[in-house]
Structure formats: C-alpha cells, structure tokens
Tab-separated table of C-alpha atoms and ligand atoms in Angstrom:
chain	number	residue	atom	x	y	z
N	1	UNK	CA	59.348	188.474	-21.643
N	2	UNK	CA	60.750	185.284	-22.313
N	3	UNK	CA	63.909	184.801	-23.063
N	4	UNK	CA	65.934	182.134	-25.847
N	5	UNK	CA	69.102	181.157	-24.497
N	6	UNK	CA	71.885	180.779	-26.392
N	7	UNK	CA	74.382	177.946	-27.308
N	8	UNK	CA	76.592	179.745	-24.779
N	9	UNK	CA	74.201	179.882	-21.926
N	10	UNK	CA	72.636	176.693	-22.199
N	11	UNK	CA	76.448	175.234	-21.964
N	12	UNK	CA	76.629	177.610	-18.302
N	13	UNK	CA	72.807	176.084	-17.384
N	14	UNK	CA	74.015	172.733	-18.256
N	15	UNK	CA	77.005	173.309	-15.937
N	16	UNK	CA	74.778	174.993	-13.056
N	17	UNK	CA	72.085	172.051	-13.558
N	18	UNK	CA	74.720	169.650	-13.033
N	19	UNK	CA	76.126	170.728	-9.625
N	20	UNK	CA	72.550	171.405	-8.490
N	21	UNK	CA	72.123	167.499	-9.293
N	22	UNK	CA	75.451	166.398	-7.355
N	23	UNK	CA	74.721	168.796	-4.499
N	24	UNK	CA	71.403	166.460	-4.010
N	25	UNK	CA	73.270	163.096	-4.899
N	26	UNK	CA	76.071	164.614	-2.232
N	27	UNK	CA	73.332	165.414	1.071
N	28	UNK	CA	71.217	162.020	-0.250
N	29	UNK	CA	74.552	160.276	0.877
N	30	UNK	CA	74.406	162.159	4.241
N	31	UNK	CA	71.196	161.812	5.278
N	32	UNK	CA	70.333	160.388	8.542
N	33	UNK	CA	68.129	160.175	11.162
N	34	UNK	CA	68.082	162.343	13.913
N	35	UNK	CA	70.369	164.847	12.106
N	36	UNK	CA	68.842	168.167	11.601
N	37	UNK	CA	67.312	170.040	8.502
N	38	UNK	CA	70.020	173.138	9.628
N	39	UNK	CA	72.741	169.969	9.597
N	40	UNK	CA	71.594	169.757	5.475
N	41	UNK	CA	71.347	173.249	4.942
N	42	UNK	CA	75.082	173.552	6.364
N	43	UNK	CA	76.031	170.035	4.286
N	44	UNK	CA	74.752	171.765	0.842
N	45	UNK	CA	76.053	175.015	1.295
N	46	UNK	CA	79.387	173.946	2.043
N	47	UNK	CA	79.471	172.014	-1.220
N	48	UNK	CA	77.841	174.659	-3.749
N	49	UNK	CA	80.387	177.271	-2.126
N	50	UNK	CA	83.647	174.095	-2.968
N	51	UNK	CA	82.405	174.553	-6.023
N	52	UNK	CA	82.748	178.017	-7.077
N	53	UNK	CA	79.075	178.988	-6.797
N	54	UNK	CA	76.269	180.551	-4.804
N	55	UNK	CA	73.146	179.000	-3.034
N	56	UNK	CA	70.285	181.095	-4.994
N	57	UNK	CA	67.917	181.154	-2.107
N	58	UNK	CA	70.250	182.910	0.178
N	59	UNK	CA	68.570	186.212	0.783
N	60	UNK	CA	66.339	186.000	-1.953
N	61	UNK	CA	63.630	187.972	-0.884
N	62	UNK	CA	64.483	187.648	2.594
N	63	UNK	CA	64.856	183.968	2.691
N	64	UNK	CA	67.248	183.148	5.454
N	65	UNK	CA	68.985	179.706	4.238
N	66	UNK	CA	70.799	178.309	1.337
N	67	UNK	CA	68.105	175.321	0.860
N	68	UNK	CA	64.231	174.834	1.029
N	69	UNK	CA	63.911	171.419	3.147
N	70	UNK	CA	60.230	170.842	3.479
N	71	UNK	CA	59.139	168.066	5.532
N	72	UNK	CA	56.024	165.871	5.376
N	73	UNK	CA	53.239	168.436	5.306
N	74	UNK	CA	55.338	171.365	4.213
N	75	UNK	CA	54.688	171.657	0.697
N	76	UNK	CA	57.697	174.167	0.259
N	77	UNK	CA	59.946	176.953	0.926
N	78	UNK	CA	60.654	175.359	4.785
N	79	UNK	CA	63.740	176.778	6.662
N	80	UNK	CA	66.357	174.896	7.249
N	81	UNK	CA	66.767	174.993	11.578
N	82	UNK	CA	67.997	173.099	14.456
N	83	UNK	CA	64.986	171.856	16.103
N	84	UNK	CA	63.791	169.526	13.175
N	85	UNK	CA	64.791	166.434	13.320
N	86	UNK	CA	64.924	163.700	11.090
N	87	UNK	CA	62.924	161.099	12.331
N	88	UNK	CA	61.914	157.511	10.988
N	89	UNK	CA	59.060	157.500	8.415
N	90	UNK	CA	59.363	161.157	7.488
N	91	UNK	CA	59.754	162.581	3.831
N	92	UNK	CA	61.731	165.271	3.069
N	93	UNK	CA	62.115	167.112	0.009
N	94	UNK	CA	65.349	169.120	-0.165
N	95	UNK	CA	65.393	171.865	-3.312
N	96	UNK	CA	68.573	172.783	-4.334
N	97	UNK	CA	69.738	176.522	-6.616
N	98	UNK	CA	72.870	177.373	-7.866
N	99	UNK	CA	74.028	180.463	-9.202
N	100	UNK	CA	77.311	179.859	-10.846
N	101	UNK	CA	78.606	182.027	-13.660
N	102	UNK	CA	75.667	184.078	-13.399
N	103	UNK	CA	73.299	181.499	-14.425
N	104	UNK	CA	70.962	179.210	-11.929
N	105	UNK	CA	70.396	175.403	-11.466
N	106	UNK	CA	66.992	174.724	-9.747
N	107	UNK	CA	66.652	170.872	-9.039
N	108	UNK	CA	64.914	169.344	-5.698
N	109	UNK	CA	63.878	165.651	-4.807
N	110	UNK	CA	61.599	163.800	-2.138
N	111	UNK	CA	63.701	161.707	0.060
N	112	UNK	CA	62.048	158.613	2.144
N	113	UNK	CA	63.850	158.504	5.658
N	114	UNK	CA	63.761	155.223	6.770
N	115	UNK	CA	60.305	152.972	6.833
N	116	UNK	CA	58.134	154.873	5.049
N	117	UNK	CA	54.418	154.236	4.666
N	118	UNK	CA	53.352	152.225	1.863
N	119	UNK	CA	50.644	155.085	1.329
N	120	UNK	CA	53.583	158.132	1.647
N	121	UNK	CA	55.867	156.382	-0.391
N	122	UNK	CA	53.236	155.668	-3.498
N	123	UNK	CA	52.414	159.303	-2.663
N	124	UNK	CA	56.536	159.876	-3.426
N	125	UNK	CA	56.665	157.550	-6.086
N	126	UNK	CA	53.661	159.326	-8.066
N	127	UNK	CA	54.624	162.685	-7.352
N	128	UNK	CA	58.589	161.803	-9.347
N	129	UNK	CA	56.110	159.875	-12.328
N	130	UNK	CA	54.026	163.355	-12.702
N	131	UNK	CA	57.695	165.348	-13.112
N	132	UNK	CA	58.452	162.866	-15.692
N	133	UNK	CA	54.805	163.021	-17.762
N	134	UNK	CA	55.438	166.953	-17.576
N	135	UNK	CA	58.485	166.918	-19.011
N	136	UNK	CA	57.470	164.506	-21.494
N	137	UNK	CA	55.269	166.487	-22.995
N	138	UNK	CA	57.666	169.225	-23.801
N	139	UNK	CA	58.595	169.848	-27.554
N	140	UNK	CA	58.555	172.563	-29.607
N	141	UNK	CA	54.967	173.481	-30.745
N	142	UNK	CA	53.459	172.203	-27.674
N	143	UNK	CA	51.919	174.441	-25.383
N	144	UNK	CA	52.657	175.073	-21.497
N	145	UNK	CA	48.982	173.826	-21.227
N	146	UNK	CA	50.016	170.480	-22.048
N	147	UNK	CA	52.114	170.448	-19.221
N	148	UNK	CA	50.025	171.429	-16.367
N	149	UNK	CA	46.996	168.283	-18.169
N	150	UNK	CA	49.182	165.599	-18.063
N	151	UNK	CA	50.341	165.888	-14.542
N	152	UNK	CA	46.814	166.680	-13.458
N	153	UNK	CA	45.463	163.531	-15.118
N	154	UNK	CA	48.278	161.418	-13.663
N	155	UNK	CA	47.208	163.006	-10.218
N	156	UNK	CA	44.012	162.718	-9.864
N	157	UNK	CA	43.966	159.684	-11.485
N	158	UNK	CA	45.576	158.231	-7.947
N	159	UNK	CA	43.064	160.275	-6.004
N	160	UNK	CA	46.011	163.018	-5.262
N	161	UNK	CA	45.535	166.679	-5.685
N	162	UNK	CA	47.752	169.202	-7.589
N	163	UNK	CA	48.617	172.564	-5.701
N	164	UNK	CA	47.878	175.636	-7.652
N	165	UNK	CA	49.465	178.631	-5.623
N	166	UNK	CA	52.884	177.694	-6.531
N	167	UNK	CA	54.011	176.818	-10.394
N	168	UNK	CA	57.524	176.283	-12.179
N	169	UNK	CA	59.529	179.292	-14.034
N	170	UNK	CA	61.473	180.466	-16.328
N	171	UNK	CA	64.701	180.200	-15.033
N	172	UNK	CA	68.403	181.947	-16.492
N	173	UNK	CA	70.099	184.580	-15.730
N	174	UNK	CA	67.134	185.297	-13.128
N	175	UNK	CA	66.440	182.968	-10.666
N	176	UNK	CA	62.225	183.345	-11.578
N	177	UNK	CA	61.581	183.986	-15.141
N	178	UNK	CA	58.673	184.559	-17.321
N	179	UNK	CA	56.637	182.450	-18.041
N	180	UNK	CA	54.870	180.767	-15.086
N	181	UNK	CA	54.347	176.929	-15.449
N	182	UNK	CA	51.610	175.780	-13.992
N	183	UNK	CA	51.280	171.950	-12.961
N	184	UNK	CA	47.466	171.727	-13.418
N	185	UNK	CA	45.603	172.861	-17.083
N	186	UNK	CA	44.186	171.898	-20.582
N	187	UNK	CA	45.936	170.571	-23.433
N	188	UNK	CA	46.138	173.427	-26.303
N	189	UNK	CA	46.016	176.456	-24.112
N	190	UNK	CA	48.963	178.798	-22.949
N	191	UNK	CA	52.411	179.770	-24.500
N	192	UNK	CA	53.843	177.817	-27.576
N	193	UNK	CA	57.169	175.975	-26.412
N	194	UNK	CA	60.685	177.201	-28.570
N	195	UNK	CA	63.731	176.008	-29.066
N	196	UNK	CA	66.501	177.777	-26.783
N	197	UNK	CA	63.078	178.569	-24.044
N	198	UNK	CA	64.550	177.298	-20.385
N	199	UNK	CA	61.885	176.538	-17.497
N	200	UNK	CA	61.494	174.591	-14.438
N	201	UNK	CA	59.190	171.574	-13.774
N	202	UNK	CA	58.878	171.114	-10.486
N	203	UNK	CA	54.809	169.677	-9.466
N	204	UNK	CA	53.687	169.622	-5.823
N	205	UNK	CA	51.122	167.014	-5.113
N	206	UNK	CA	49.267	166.133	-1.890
N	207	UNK	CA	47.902	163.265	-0.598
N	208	UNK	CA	44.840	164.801	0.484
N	209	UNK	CA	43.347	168.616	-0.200
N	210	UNK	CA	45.019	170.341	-2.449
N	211	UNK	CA	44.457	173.874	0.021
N	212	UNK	CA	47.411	175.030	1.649
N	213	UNK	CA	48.251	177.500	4.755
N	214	UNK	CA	51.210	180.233	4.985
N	215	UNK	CA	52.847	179.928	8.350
N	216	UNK	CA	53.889	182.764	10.599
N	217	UNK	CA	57.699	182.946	9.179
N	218	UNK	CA	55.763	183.658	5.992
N	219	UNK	CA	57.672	181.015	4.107
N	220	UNK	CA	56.730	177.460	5.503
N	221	UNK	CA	54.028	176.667	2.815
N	222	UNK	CA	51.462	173.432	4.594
N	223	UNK	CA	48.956	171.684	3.660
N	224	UNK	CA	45.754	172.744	5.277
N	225	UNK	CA	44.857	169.335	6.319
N	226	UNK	CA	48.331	168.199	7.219
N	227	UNK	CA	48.370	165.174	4.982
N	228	UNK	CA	51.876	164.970	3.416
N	229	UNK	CA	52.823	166.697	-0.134
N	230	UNK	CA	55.768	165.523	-2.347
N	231	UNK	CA	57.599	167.193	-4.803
N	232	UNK	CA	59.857	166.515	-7.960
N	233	UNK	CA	61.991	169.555	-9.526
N	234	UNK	CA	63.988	169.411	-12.864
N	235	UNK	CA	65.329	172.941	-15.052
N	236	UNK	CA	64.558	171.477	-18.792
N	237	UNK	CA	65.290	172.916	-22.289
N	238	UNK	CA	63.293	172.985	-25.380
N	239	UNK	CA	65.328	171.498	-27.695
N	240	UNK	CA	65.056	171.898	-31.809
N	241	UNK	CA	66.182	168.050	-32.382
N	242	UNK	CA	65.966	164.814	-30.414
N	243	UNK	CA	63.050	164.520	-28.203
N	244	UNK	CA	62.704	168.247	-28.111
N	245	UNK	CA	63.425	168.737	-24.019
N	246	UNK	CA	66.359	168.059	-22.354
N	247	UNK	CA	67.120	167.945	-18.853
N	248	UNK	CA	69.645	170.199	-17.171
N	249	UNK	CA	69.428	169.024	-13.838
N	250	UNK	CA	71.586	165.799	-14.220
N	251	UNK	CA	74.516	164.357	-12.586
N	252	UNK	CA	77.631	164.011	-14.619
N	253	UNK	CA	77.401	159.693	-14.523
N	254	UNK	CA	80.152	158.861	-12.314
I	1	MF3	N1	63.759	176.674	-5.361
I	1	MF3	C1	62.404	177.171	-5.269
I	1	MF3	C2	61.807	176.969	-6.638
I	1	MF3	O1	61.853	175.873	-7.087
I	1	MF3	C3	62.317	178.592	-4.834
I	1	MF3	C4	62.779	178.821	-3.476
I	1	MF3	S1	62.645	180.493	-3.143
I	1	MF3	C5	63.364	180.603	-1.638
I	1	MF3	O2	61.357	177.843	-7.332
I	1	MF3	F1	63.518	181.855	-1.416
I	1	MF3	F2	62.606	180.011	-0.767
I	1	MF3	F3	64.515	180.005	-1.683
I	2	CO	CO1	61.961	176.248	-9.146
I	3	CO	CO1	63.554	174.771	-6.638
C-alpha cells in the first residue's frame, strides 16, 4: 500500500529531511584523511542523538551502526569500523536516516577525499546529475517509470551502468515503504505519481559493470569488478502545485 501523507506529516518529514541534510553538511565539515569510517559513524550519531532523534539504521535488521559509509567500490550498506581509513583519492558516500517524531529522513552524498581522479570524480559528478534528472521528472501524473528512463539514459549515455538489486522507497512512518523505485526503466510504465505520495531517490551508478557481490558480513554491497560506484540520495514529495516534487532532504540555508 502506498500511503498519502498529510499536511501534518509532510511538516514532521520536512523537519526529519532537514536534520538528515545538516547531519551530512555537519560530518562533510569533519572529514579528513586518515580518520576512520567508525570516527564518522561516532561524529553523526552524536549529532542526530543532540538533536532529539534516532539513527534509523541502528539495528534495522541487524545492521550494527548508525550510518552506511561505503567506500570506493562499496556500492552500499558498508559498516562503519576502525580499520578503514580515509585515505587520499578515495570516495566515500556517507547515507544518513533519521527517525524523529516517528517519521524518517533518508539523505546520503558522495564525498571526494582529497585528489580525486579526474575519471572518479566525473563518475561523482554524473552520479549527483542522474539524482537531479530523477527527481525532475517527478509530478503528478507521471509514472515511477519515468524515473528509473531518465537516469538510465543520463547513465549510459557516459558509458556508466545503473545497479538494479537495490532501488529507492517509500519512506514515512516506515523506514522502507511501498512502492519500490527503481533507477533504471521505460517512460509510461509503473505507478502513477500523487500528490501527498513520499519516496526516496537515491541512484547507484558504477563506473564499470553494473554486477555486484554481497560480502561475508552480508551487508557490504561491491561491485564485482571493483571499479568505484557513486551514489546521490534525496526523500522527495509529490507536490499538487509548483513543480510538482519537492525536496525534503534540505538544509535550513544558514
Ligand atoms: N539508508 C539506506 C537507504 O537509502 C538503507 C540502509 S539500511 C541499513 O535505503 F540497515 F543498512 F542501514
Ligand atoms: Co533510502
Ligand atoms: Co539512505
């Protein structure tokens, strides 16, 4: 089922969104290298906890740490430990979840630590412009189909590939919601978009084979080749006026 939120519960999503958004703009400040990906994990949690709410991914399903920080290779879902290392020329994507008053904020960014490859960082750059063309193309009357062509295009357009096993969400009350957005597709096909309808965005896009491999902690998500993967995350709202999406991921402008 898919649920229409409210007036009321878009406000809380709005408010959720927006420290999701800060706790990213907080750790970006942080970042370092040679500090480790437990070091951000401890960083994040810290503020999400200041301010009043939970880290989502805490013991969801098992999942030991309050952030996913996947690095390079690691499409998603990597633990957060103390034997990785930031190191010069990585990229890291860090994916933030809130729970506060009940309802979740699901936001993550690709970070470039220090000199990054031209090659990675177009990779990067891409990866952010195929978030943006997918959340374009949300509106009422459109179709979660349209989503899913337009980042494809923009993809493999640059010769990148678009991971499949892994999609966006619904997103509310529940951290995974109906329906399942996929980030590859045809214009036309799948479920109508409605006003009040909330969902995450959030493409993974690899710089090689679009295969992946499950590692041994059963969360680390690679790419099979080991060429690196990027990935953009914003929770968006079909709206009835405007553009007909807004974003509820952002940072109050400071
Ligand atoms: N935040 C991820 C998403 O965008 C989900 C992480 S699940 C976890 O959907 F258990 F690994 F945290
Ligand atoms: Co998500
Ligand atoms: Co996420």
């Amino acid at each position: 089922m898919i649920t229409i939120k409210s007036q009321r519960e878009i406000e809380l999503m709005r408010k959720s969104g927006q420290l999701a958004s800060e706790t990213l703009d907080f750790v970006e400040s942080k970042l370092e290298i040679g500090m480790s990906t437990e070091d951000i994990n401890t960083l994040c949690h810290e503020f999400i906890i200041s301010h009043g709410a939970t880290p989502a991914p805490l013991n969801y399903h098992g999942f030991p740490k309050s952030v996913c920080t996947s690095l390079n290779e690691v499409i998603c879902h990597g633990i957060p430990n103390k034997k990785d290392k930031l190191k010069d020329g990585d990229i890291l994507n860090i994916d933030v979840t809130t729970i506060l008053n009940h309802y979740h904020g699901d936001t993550n960014r690709t970070f470039l630590i220090g000199n990054v490859s031209d090659e990675t960082a177009k990779l990067v750059e891409v990866t952010k412009q195929c978030l943006e063309v997918g959340i374009a193309a949300v509106r009422p009357g459109a179709h979660l189909g349209d989503i899913g062509a337009v980042i494809q295009e923009l993809a493999h357009s640059h010769g990148y590939s678009v991971v499949r096993e892994y999609c966006g969400h619904g997103i509310g009350r529940e951290f995974h919601e109906e329906p399942q957005v996929l980030h590859y597709g045809k214009k036309g096909t799948g479920v109508e978009l409605k006003p009040g309808m909330t969902f995450t965005i959030e493409p993974m896009i690899n710089l090689g084979t679009r295969h992946c491999v499950l590692l041994e902690d059963d969360w680390t998500v690679i790419t099979r080749d080991k060429k690196p993967s990027a990935q953009f995350e914003h929770t968006v709202l079909v709206t009835e006026t405007g553009s007909g999406v807004e974003i509820l991921t952002l940072s109050n402008p400071k």
